[in-house]
Amino acid sequence: MRSRDQNPERVARLRGLKAGAAKGGGMTDATITDVQTTQVDGEFSWTFLRIYTDAGLAGTGECYWGPGVEDVVDLLGEWLEGEDPRDVDRLCREMFERTQHLGSLAGATVSAISGLDIALYDLAGKVTGQPAHRLLGGKYRDEARVYVDCHAGVHQDEAKAGEASEDDYAPEAYADAAEAAVSEGYDALKFDLDADRRYEGDGHNRHLDGQAIDYKRRVVEAIDERVGYDANVAYDCHWSYDRDSAVRLASAIEPYDVWWLEDVVPPENLHVQRELTRATDTTICTGENLYRSHGVRQLIDEQAVDVLQPDMPKFGGMRETVKVAGMADDYYIPVALHNVSSPLGTMAGAHVAAAVPNYLAIEYHGRNDPEWSEFTEEPVIEDGAIPVPDEPGLGVTLDLDAVESRIADGETLLDPA
Ligand code: MG
């Protein structure tokens, strides 16, 4: 079906109206003319997109990859043509409304809109001469704290490549890895507490026996003894365990300095999440597989979580994440940002981090990829934190040479901005 904005007469009329409306506002008139996407085989699969205007300005975004994401971006990109990129809030709301039939409550559709939202904030910032954090309400802080993903005593990439041994999952190997990360300047770390399943039965019943619980307790103990005074350390369980096992695990690590225990039970059942959070003094965190404000509204309202952890380029974008941080703040719940993005998506997260009061830290998952930092022309992480730029938009530029070097099969490079 032909979208209404493919009508050339309407596009021309809109451009004329919007150019007139912007006069005297001290801004550059700009009308969206095109949206392009491409995909990179980065540390994860990264989907980049760019929104172009008739003013020669462009905004670049990134979304969490998934099948169908680029198709949704293409569909909504056609609708965005002719629009004024400064109307970010209305455009994002309308994109969710226009794709309800495609599943704009969760999944690939929401991820696609998240990337378009990021590109719109980059573009609107350039059009208005403002940094993205100012369009979101302004800064609470000048830099965004980073926590670094460490996996286990061996990095996840080596583990996936079959290069890990049992020794890499010994508690002292975890402690060695923690010490190495701290020596690189990081004071916030995360380890996977479900990396070694050798004590965990058949892998389907989600049960942890006493031996499995004690192994995880010893991992936490070893890390706490080694870096407890130097770093905050969080632990991830990737939705693996049953309610009773989760409560026993959380209780077993209460004596140690645990920043948070993440995704212990599967994400579907809010009541179990709430009972776990109430049953232990260990700080309980979840949110990376949830979407939009409506996906976390009850979680917040029932105080079923101690730390809320949306994945911004997947969850609904910068606008939706700021909105949800405000909802969480009404219940005095802090927000951490799950993140497996390139430096561009990570910087978009840093602007959100700057603009909300209840921010804790954003994840850095690319420490083991020596090329991670090459995907933006400017450095992003410096001394374990992200200085938040005051340049217009996101304040970073996607490096197209890096994109081209790892572009996915069949993909086309974005046109320059
Ligand atoms: Mg996680």
Coordinates of C-alpha atoms and ligand atoms in Angstrom, one line a residue:
M1 CA 0.0 0.0 0.0
R2 CA 1.2 3.5 -0.9
S3 CA 1.9 5.5 2.3
R4 CA 0.4 9.0 2.5
D5 CA 3.8 10.6 2.5
Q6 CA 4.9 9.1 -0.7
N7 CA 2.5 11.6 -2.3
P8 CA 4.9 14.1 -4.0
E9 CA 2.4 17.0 -3.7
R10 CA 1.9 16.4 0.0
V11 CA 5.6 16.2 0.6
A12 CA 6.1 19.5 -1.2
R13 CA 3.3 21.2 0.7
L14 CA 4.6 19.9 4.0
R15 CA 8.1 21.1 3.2
G16 CA 6.8 24.6 2.4
L17 CA 4.7 24.8 5.6
K18 CA 7.5 23.6 7.8
A19 CA 10.1 25.9 6.3
G20 CA 7.8 28.8 7.0
A21 CA 7.0 27.7 10.6
A22 CA 10.7 27.4 11.5
K23 CA 11.5 30.9 10.4
G24 CA 12.6 33.2 13.3
G25 CA 13.3 30.3 15.6
G26 CA 17.0 30.4 15.2
M27 CA 17.1 26.9 13.8
T28 CA 17.9 25.4 10.4
D29 CA 14.9 24.4 8.4
A30 CA 15.1 20.7 7.5
T31 CA 12.8 18.2 6.1
I32 CA 13.4 14.4 6.1
T33 CA 14.1 13.1 2.6
D34 CA 15.5 9.6 3.0
V35 CA 16.3 6.9 5.5
Q36 CA 19.0 4.2 4.9
T37 CA 20.1 1.2 7.0
T38 CA 23.0 -1.2 7.0
Q39 CA 24.2 -4.0 9.2
V40 CA 27.6 -4.8 10.6
D41 CA 29.1 -8.0 12.1
G42 CA 30.5 -6.3 15.1
E43 CA 31.0 -7.7 18.6
F44 CA 27.2 -8.3 18.2
S45 CA 25.2 -7.7 15.0
W46 CA 24.7 -4.0 14.8
T47 CA 22.0 -2.3 12.7
F48 CA 22.9 1.3 11.8
L49 CA 20.5 3.7 10.2
R50 CA 20.7 7.3 8.9
I51 CA 18.0 9.9 8.4
Y52 CA 18.8 12.5 5.7
T53 CA 17.3 15.9 5.1
D54 CA 17.1 18.5 2.4
A55 CA 19.3 20.8 4.6
G56 CA 22.3 18.6 4.2
L57 CA 22.1 17.5 7.8
A58 CA 21.7 13.8 8.7
G59 CA 21.1 11.9 12.0
T60 CA 22.6 8.5 12.7
G61 CA 21.0 5.8 14.9
E62 CA 21.6 2.2 15.9
C63 CA 19.2 -0.5 17.0
Y64 CA 19.4 -3.8 18.6
W65 CA 19.6 -6.3 15.8
G66 CA 16.8 -8.8 15.0
P67 CA 15.2 -10.4 12.0
G68 CA 12.9 -7.9 10.4
V69 CA 14.3 -4.8 12.1
E70 CA 15.6 -3.3 8.8
D71 CA 12.3 -4.0 7.1
V72 CA 10.5 -2.0 9.7
V73 CA 13.0 0.8 9.5
D74 CA 12.5 0.9 5.7
L75 CA 8.7 1.0 6.1
L76 CA 8.8 3.8 8.7
G77 CA 11.5 5.6 6.8
E78 CA 9.1 6.1 3.9
W79 CA 6.5 7.6 6.3
L80 CA 9.1 9.9 7.8
E81 CA 9.9 11.5 4.5
G82 CA 8.5 15.0 4.5
E83 CA 8.4 15.3 8.3
D84 CA 10.3 17.9 10.4
P85 CA 12.9 16.0 12.5
R86 CA 12.5 18.4 15.4
D87 CA 9.1 16.9 16.2
V88 CA 10.8 13.9 17.8
D89 CA 8.1 13.2 20.4
R90 CA 5.2 13.2 18.0
L91 CA 7.1 11.2 15.4
C92 CA 8.1 8.5 17.8
R93 CA 4.6 8.3 19.2
E94 CA 3.1 8.0 15.7
M95 CA 5.6 5.4 14.7
F96 CA 4.4 3.2 17.6
E97 CA 0.8 3.8 16.7
R98 CA 1.3 3.1 13.0
T99 CA 2.9 -0.2 13.7
Q100 CA 0.6 -1.7 16.3
H101 CA -0.5 -4.3 13.9
L102 CA 3.1 -5.3 13.3
G103 CA 3.8 -5.8 17.0
S104 CA 4.9 -2.4 18.4
L105 CA 4.4 -3.6 22.0
A106 CA 7.7 -5.6 21.9
G107 CA 10.3 -7.2 19.6
A108 CA 11.8 -6.2 16.3
T109 CA 9.3 -3.4 15.6
V110 CA 10.2 -1.7 18.9
S111 CA 13.9 -2.1 18.2
A112 CA 13.5 -0.5 14.8
I113 CA 11.7 2.5 16.3
S114 CA 14.4 2.7 18.9
G115 CA 17.0 3.2 16.2
L116 CA 14.9 5.8 14.4
D117 CA 14.4 7.6 17.8
I118 CA 18.2 7.7 18.3
A119 CA 18.7 9.0 14.8
L120 CA 16.0 11.6 15.2
Y121 CA 17.6 12.9 18.5
D122 CA 21.0 13.1 16.7
L123 CA 19.3 14.9 13.8
A124 CA 17.1 17.2 15.8
G125 CA 20.2 18.2 17.9
K126 CA 22.1 19.1 14.8
V127 CA 19.1 21.1 13.3
T128 CA 18.7 23.0 16.6
G129 CA 22.3 23.3 17.6
Q130 CA 21.7 21.4 20.8
P131 CA 23.2 18.2 22.3
A132 CA 20.8 15.3 22.6
H133 CA 20.8 15.4 26.4
R134 CA 19.5 18.9 26.3
L135 CA 16.6 17.9 24.1
L136 CA 15.8 15.2 26.8
G137 CA 15.7 17.8 29.6
G138 CA 19.4 18.6 30.3
K139 CA 22.2 17.2 32.3
Y140 CA 22.4 15.8 35.8
R141 CA 26.1 14.7 35.2
D142 CA 29.0 15.4 32.9
E143 CA 30.0 11.8 32.4
A144 CA 28.2 8.4 32.3
R145 CA 29.7 5.7 34.5
V146 CA 30.4 2.5 32.7
Y147 CA 30.4 -1.1 33.9
V148 CA 32.4 -3.6 31.9
D149 CA 31.1 -7.1 31.0
C150 CA 33.7 -9.7 32.1
H151 CA 31.8 -13.0 31.6
A152 CA 34.0 -15.4 33.7
G153 CA 37.7 -16.2 34.1
V154 CA 37.7 -16.2 30.3
H155 CA 36.0 -13.9 27.9
Q156 CA 32.7 -15.0 26.3
D157 CA 34.2 -15.0 22.8
E158 CA 37.0 -17.4 23.8
A159 CA 34.4 -19.6 25.5
K160 CA 32.2 -19.6 22.4
A161 CA 35.2 -20.5 20.3
G162 CA 35.9 -23.6 22.5
E163 CA 39.0 -22.1 24.0
A164 CA 38.0 -22.2 27.6
S165 CA 38.9 -24.9 30.1
E166 CA 37.3 -25.9 33.5
D167 CA 40.0 -23.8 35.2
D168 CA 38.7 -20.6 33.6
Y169 CA 35.5 -21.0 35.7
A170 CA 37.2 -21.6 39.0
P171 CA 36.4 -18.9 41.6
E172 CA 40.1 -17.7 41.6
A173 CA 40.0 -17.3 37.8
Y174 CA 37.0 -15.0 38.1
A175 CA 38.9 -13.1 40.8
D176 CA 41.9 -12.8 38.4
A177 CA 39.6 -11.4 35.7
A178 CA 38.1 -8.9 38.1
E179 CA 41.5 -7.7 39.1
A180 CA 42.6 -7.4 35.5
A181 CA 39.6 -5.2 34.7
V182 CA 40.1 -3.0 37.7
S183 CA 43.8 -2.6 36.7
E184 CA 42.5 -1.2 33.3
G185 CA 40.7 1.6 35.2
Y186 CA 37.2 0.1 35.5
D187 CA 35.5 0.4 38.9
A188 CA 32.2 -1.3 37.9
L189 CA 32.1 -4.9 36.6
K190 CA 29.7 -7.6 35.7
F191 CA 30.2 -11.4 35.7
D192 CA 28.0 -14.2 34.5
L193 CA 27.1 -16.4 37.4
D194 CA 25.5 -19.0 35.0
A195 CA 28.6 -19.5 32.8
D196 CA 29.6 -22.9 34.1
R197 CA 26.6 -25.2 34.2
R198 CA 28.5 -28.3 35.3
Y199 CA 26.6 -28.4 38.7
E200 CA 23.2 -27.7 37.3
G201 CA 21.6 -31.0 36.4
D202 CA 19.8 -31.5 33.1
G203 CA 19.6 -27.9 32.1
H204 CA 15.8 -27.8 31.7
N205 CA 14.4 -27.9 35.2
R206 CA 16.0 -24.7 36.3
H207 CA 17.0 -26.3 39.7
L208 CA 20.1 -25.4 41.6
D209 CA 21.2 -28.0 44.2
G210 CA 23.3 -27.2 47.2
Q211 CA 26.6 -27.8 45.3
A212 CA 25.6 -25.5 42.5
I213 CA 24.6 -22.7 45.0
D214 CA 27.8 -23.1 46.9
Y215 CA 29.9 -22.9 43.7
K216 CA 28.3 -19.6 42.8
R217 CA 28.7 -18.3 46.4
R218 CA 32.4 -19.1 46.2
V219 CA 32.7 -17.2 42.9
V220 CA 31.1 -14.2 44.5
E221 CA 33.3 -14.6 47.6
A222 CA 36.5 -14.8 45.6
I223 CA 35.7 -11.7 43.6
D224 CA 34.6 -9.8 46.7
E225 CA 37.8 -10.6 48.5
R226 CA 39.9 -9.5 45.6
V227 CA 38.3 -6.3 44.3
G228 CA 35.5 -5.6 46.8
Y229 CA 37.0 -2.4 47.9
D230 CA 37.9 -1.3 44.4
A231 CA 34.8 -2.0 42.3
N232 CA 31.1 -2.5 42.3
V233 CA 30.4 -6.0 40.9
A234 CA 27.1 -7.2 39.5
Y235 CA 26.2 -10.8 38.6
D236 CA 24.0 -12.1 35.7
C237 CA 22.0 -15.3 35.6
H238 CA 20.3 -14.9 32.2
W239 CA 16.8 -15.9 33.4
S240 CA 18.0 -19.4 34.2
Y241 CA 16.6 -20.6 37.6
D242 CA 13.4 -21.5 39.3
R243 CA 11.9 -19.4 42.1
D244 CA 13.1 -21.5 45.0
S245 CA 16.7 -21.8 43.6
A246 CA 16.7 -18.1 42.9
V247 CA 15.8 -17.2 46.5
R248 CA 18.4 -19.7 47.9
L249 CA 21.1 -18.2 45.6
A250 CA 20.2 -14.6 46.4
S251 CA 20.2 -15.5 50.1
A252 CA 23.6 -17.3 49.9
I253 CA 25.4 -14.3 48.5
E254 CA 23.8 -11.7 50.9
P255 CA 27.0 -11.6 53.1
Y256 CA 29.0 -10.2 50.1
D257 CA 29.2 -6.9 48.4
V258 CA 26.9 -7.6 45.4
W259 CA 26.0 -4.6 43.3
W260 CA 23.1 -6.4 41.8
L261 CA 22.0 -9.9 40.9
E262 CA 20.5 -9.9 37.4
D263 CA 17.8 -11.9 35.6
V264 CA 17.7 -14.8 38.0
V265 CA 14.2 -16.1 37.1
P266 CA 12.6 -16.1 33.6
P267 CA 11.1 -12.7 32.7
E268 CA 7.5 -13.6 32.0
N269 CA 6.1 -14.0 35.4
L270 CA 5.9 -10.7 37.3
H271 CA 4.7 -12.3 40.5
V272 CA 7.7 -14.5 40.8
Q273 CA 10.0 -11.6 40.1
R274 CA 8.3 -9.6 42.9
E275 CA 8.5 -12.5 45.4
L276 CA 12.2 -13.0 44.7
T277 CA 12.9 -9.3 45.2
R278 CA 11.0 -9.2 48.5
A279 CA 12.6 -12.5 49.8
T280 CA 16.2 -11.3 49.8
D281 CA 18.4 -8.5 50.8
T282 CA 20.5 -9.0 47.7
T283 CA 19.7 -6.3 45.1
I284 CA 17.6 -7.8 42.3
C285 CA 17.8 -6.4 38.7
T286 CA 15.9 -7.1 35.5
G287 CA 14.7 -5.4 32.3
E288 CA 16.9 -6.1 29.3
N289 CA 14.3 -8.3 27.6
L290 CA 11.4 -6.0 28.3
Y291 CA 10.0 -3.3 26.0
R292 CA 8.5 0.1 26.3
S293 CA 6.9 1.8 29.3
H294 CA 3.9 -0.6 29.3
G295 CA 6.3 -3.5 29.5
V296 CA 7.7 -2.4 32.8
R297 CA 4.8 -0.4 34.3
Q298 CA 3.6 -3.1 36.6
L299 CA 7.2 -4.2 37.5
I300 CA 7.8 -0.7 38.8
D301 CA 4.3 -0.2 40.4
E302 CA 4.6 -3.4 42.3
Q303 CA 8.2 -2.7 43.3
A304 CA 9.2 -6.1 41.9
V305 CA 12.7 -4.9 41.1
D306 CA 15.5 -3.1 42.9
V307 CA 17.4 -1.9 39.8
L308 CA 15.6 -1.5 36.4
Q309 CA 17.7 -2.3 33.4
P310 CA 16.3 -1.4 30.0
D311 CA 18.3 -2.0 26.8
M312 CA 17.7 1.5 25.3
P313 CA 18.3 0.7 21.5
K314 CA 15.9 -2.2 21.9
F315 CA 13.5 -1.1 24.6
G316 CA 12.0 1.9 22.7
G317 CA 14.7 4.5 22.3
M318 CA 16.0 7.5 24.2
R319 CA 12.5 9.1 24.6
E320 CA 10.9 6.0 26.0
T321 CA 13.9 5.2 28.3
V322 CA 13.8 8.7 29.8
K323 CA 10.1 8.3 30.4
V324 CA 10.5 5.0 32.1
A325 CA 13.4 6.3 34.3
G326 CA 10.9 9.0 35.5
M327 CA 8.4 6.3 36.3
A328 CA 11.0 4.3 38.2
D329 CA 12.2 7.5 40.0
D330 CA 8.7 7.9 41.4
Y331 CA 9.3 4.7 43.3
Y332 CA 12.9 5.5 44.1
I333 CA 14.2 2.8 41.8
P334 CA 17.5 3.4 40.1
V335 CA 18.2 2.6 36.4
A336 CA 21.1 0.8 34.8
L337 CA 21.4 0.5 31.0
H338 CA 21.9 -2.9 29.5
N339 CA 24.0 -2.4 26.4
V340 CA 25.7 -4.4 23.6
S341 CA 25.8 -1.6 21.1
S342 CA 28.6 -0.1 19.1
P343 CA 30.2 3.1 20.4
L344 CA 27.4 5.1 18.6
G345 CA 24.5 3.4 20.4
T346 CA 26.6 3.5 23.6
M347 CA 26.9 7.3 23.3
A348 CA 23.2 7.6 22.8
G349 CA 22.8 5.7 26.1
A350 CA 25.2 8.2 27.7
H351 CA 23.0 11.1 26.7
V352 CA 20.1 9.3 28.4
A353 CA 22.3 8.7 31.4
A354 CA 23.1 12.4 31.6
A355 CA 19.4 13.4 31.5
V356 CA 17.9 11.2 34.2
P357 CA 18.6 11.5 38.0
N358 CA 18.4 7.9 38.9
Y359 CA 21.1 6.6 36.6
L360 CA 23.7 4.0 37.9
A361 CA 25.8 2.9 34.9
I362 CA 25.8 1.7 31.3
E363 CA 27.2 -1.6 30.1
Y364 CA 30.3 -1.9 28.0
H365 CA 30.4 -5.2 26.2
G366 CA 33.2 -4.6 23.7
R367 CA 36.3 -4.8 25.9
N368 CA 37.5 -7.9 24.2
D369 CA 37.0 -6.5 20.7
P370 CA 40.1 -4.4 19.8
E371 CA 38.1 -2.8 16.9
W372 CA 35.1 -1.8 19.0
S373 CA 36.3 1.8 19.5
E374 CA 37.0 2.3 15.8
F375 CA 33.3 2.5 14.9
T376 CA 33.1 6.2 15.9
E377 CA 35.6 8.8 14.8
E378 CA 35.7 10.2 18.3
P379 CA 36.7 8.2 21.5
V380 CA 33.7 7.3 23.6
I381 CA 34.9 5.5 26.8
E382 CA 37.7 7.3 28.6
D383 CA 39.1 6.1 32.0
G384 CA 36.1 3.9 32.7
A385 CA 33.4 6.5 31.9
I386 CA 31.8 8.3 29.0
P387 CA 32.3 12.1 28.9
V388 CA 28.9 13.4 27.7
P389 CA 29.5 15.7 24.7
D390 CA 27.9 19.2 24.4
E391 CA 28.2 19.2 20.6
P392 CA 24.9 19.1 18.6
G393 CA 23.2 15.8 18.5
L394 CA 25.0 12.7 19.8
G395 CA 28.4 14.4 19.4
V396 CA 29.9 11.3 17.7
T397 CA 30.3 10.4 14.0
L398 CA 29.9 6.8 12.7
D399 CA 33.2 5.8 11.0
L400 CA 32.1 4.5 7.6
D401 CA 35.5 2.9 7.0
A402 CA 35.0 0.7 10.0
V403 CA 31.4 -0.1 9.0
E404 CA 32.6 -1.1 5.5
S405 CA 35.4 -3.3 6.9
R406 CA 32.8 -5.5 8.8
I407 CA 29.7 -4.9 6.8
A408 CA 27.4 -8.0 6.7
D409 CA 26.9 -10.0 3.5
G410 CA 24.5 -8.3 1.1
E411 CA 24.4 -5.0 2.9
T412 CA 25.0 -1.6 1.4
L413 CA 27.1 1.1 3.0
L414 CA 25.3 4.2 4.2
D415 CA 25.7 7.4 2.2
P416 CA 28.0 9.9 4.0
A417 CA 26.2 12.4 6.2
Ligands
MG1 MG 22.0 -9.6 31.4

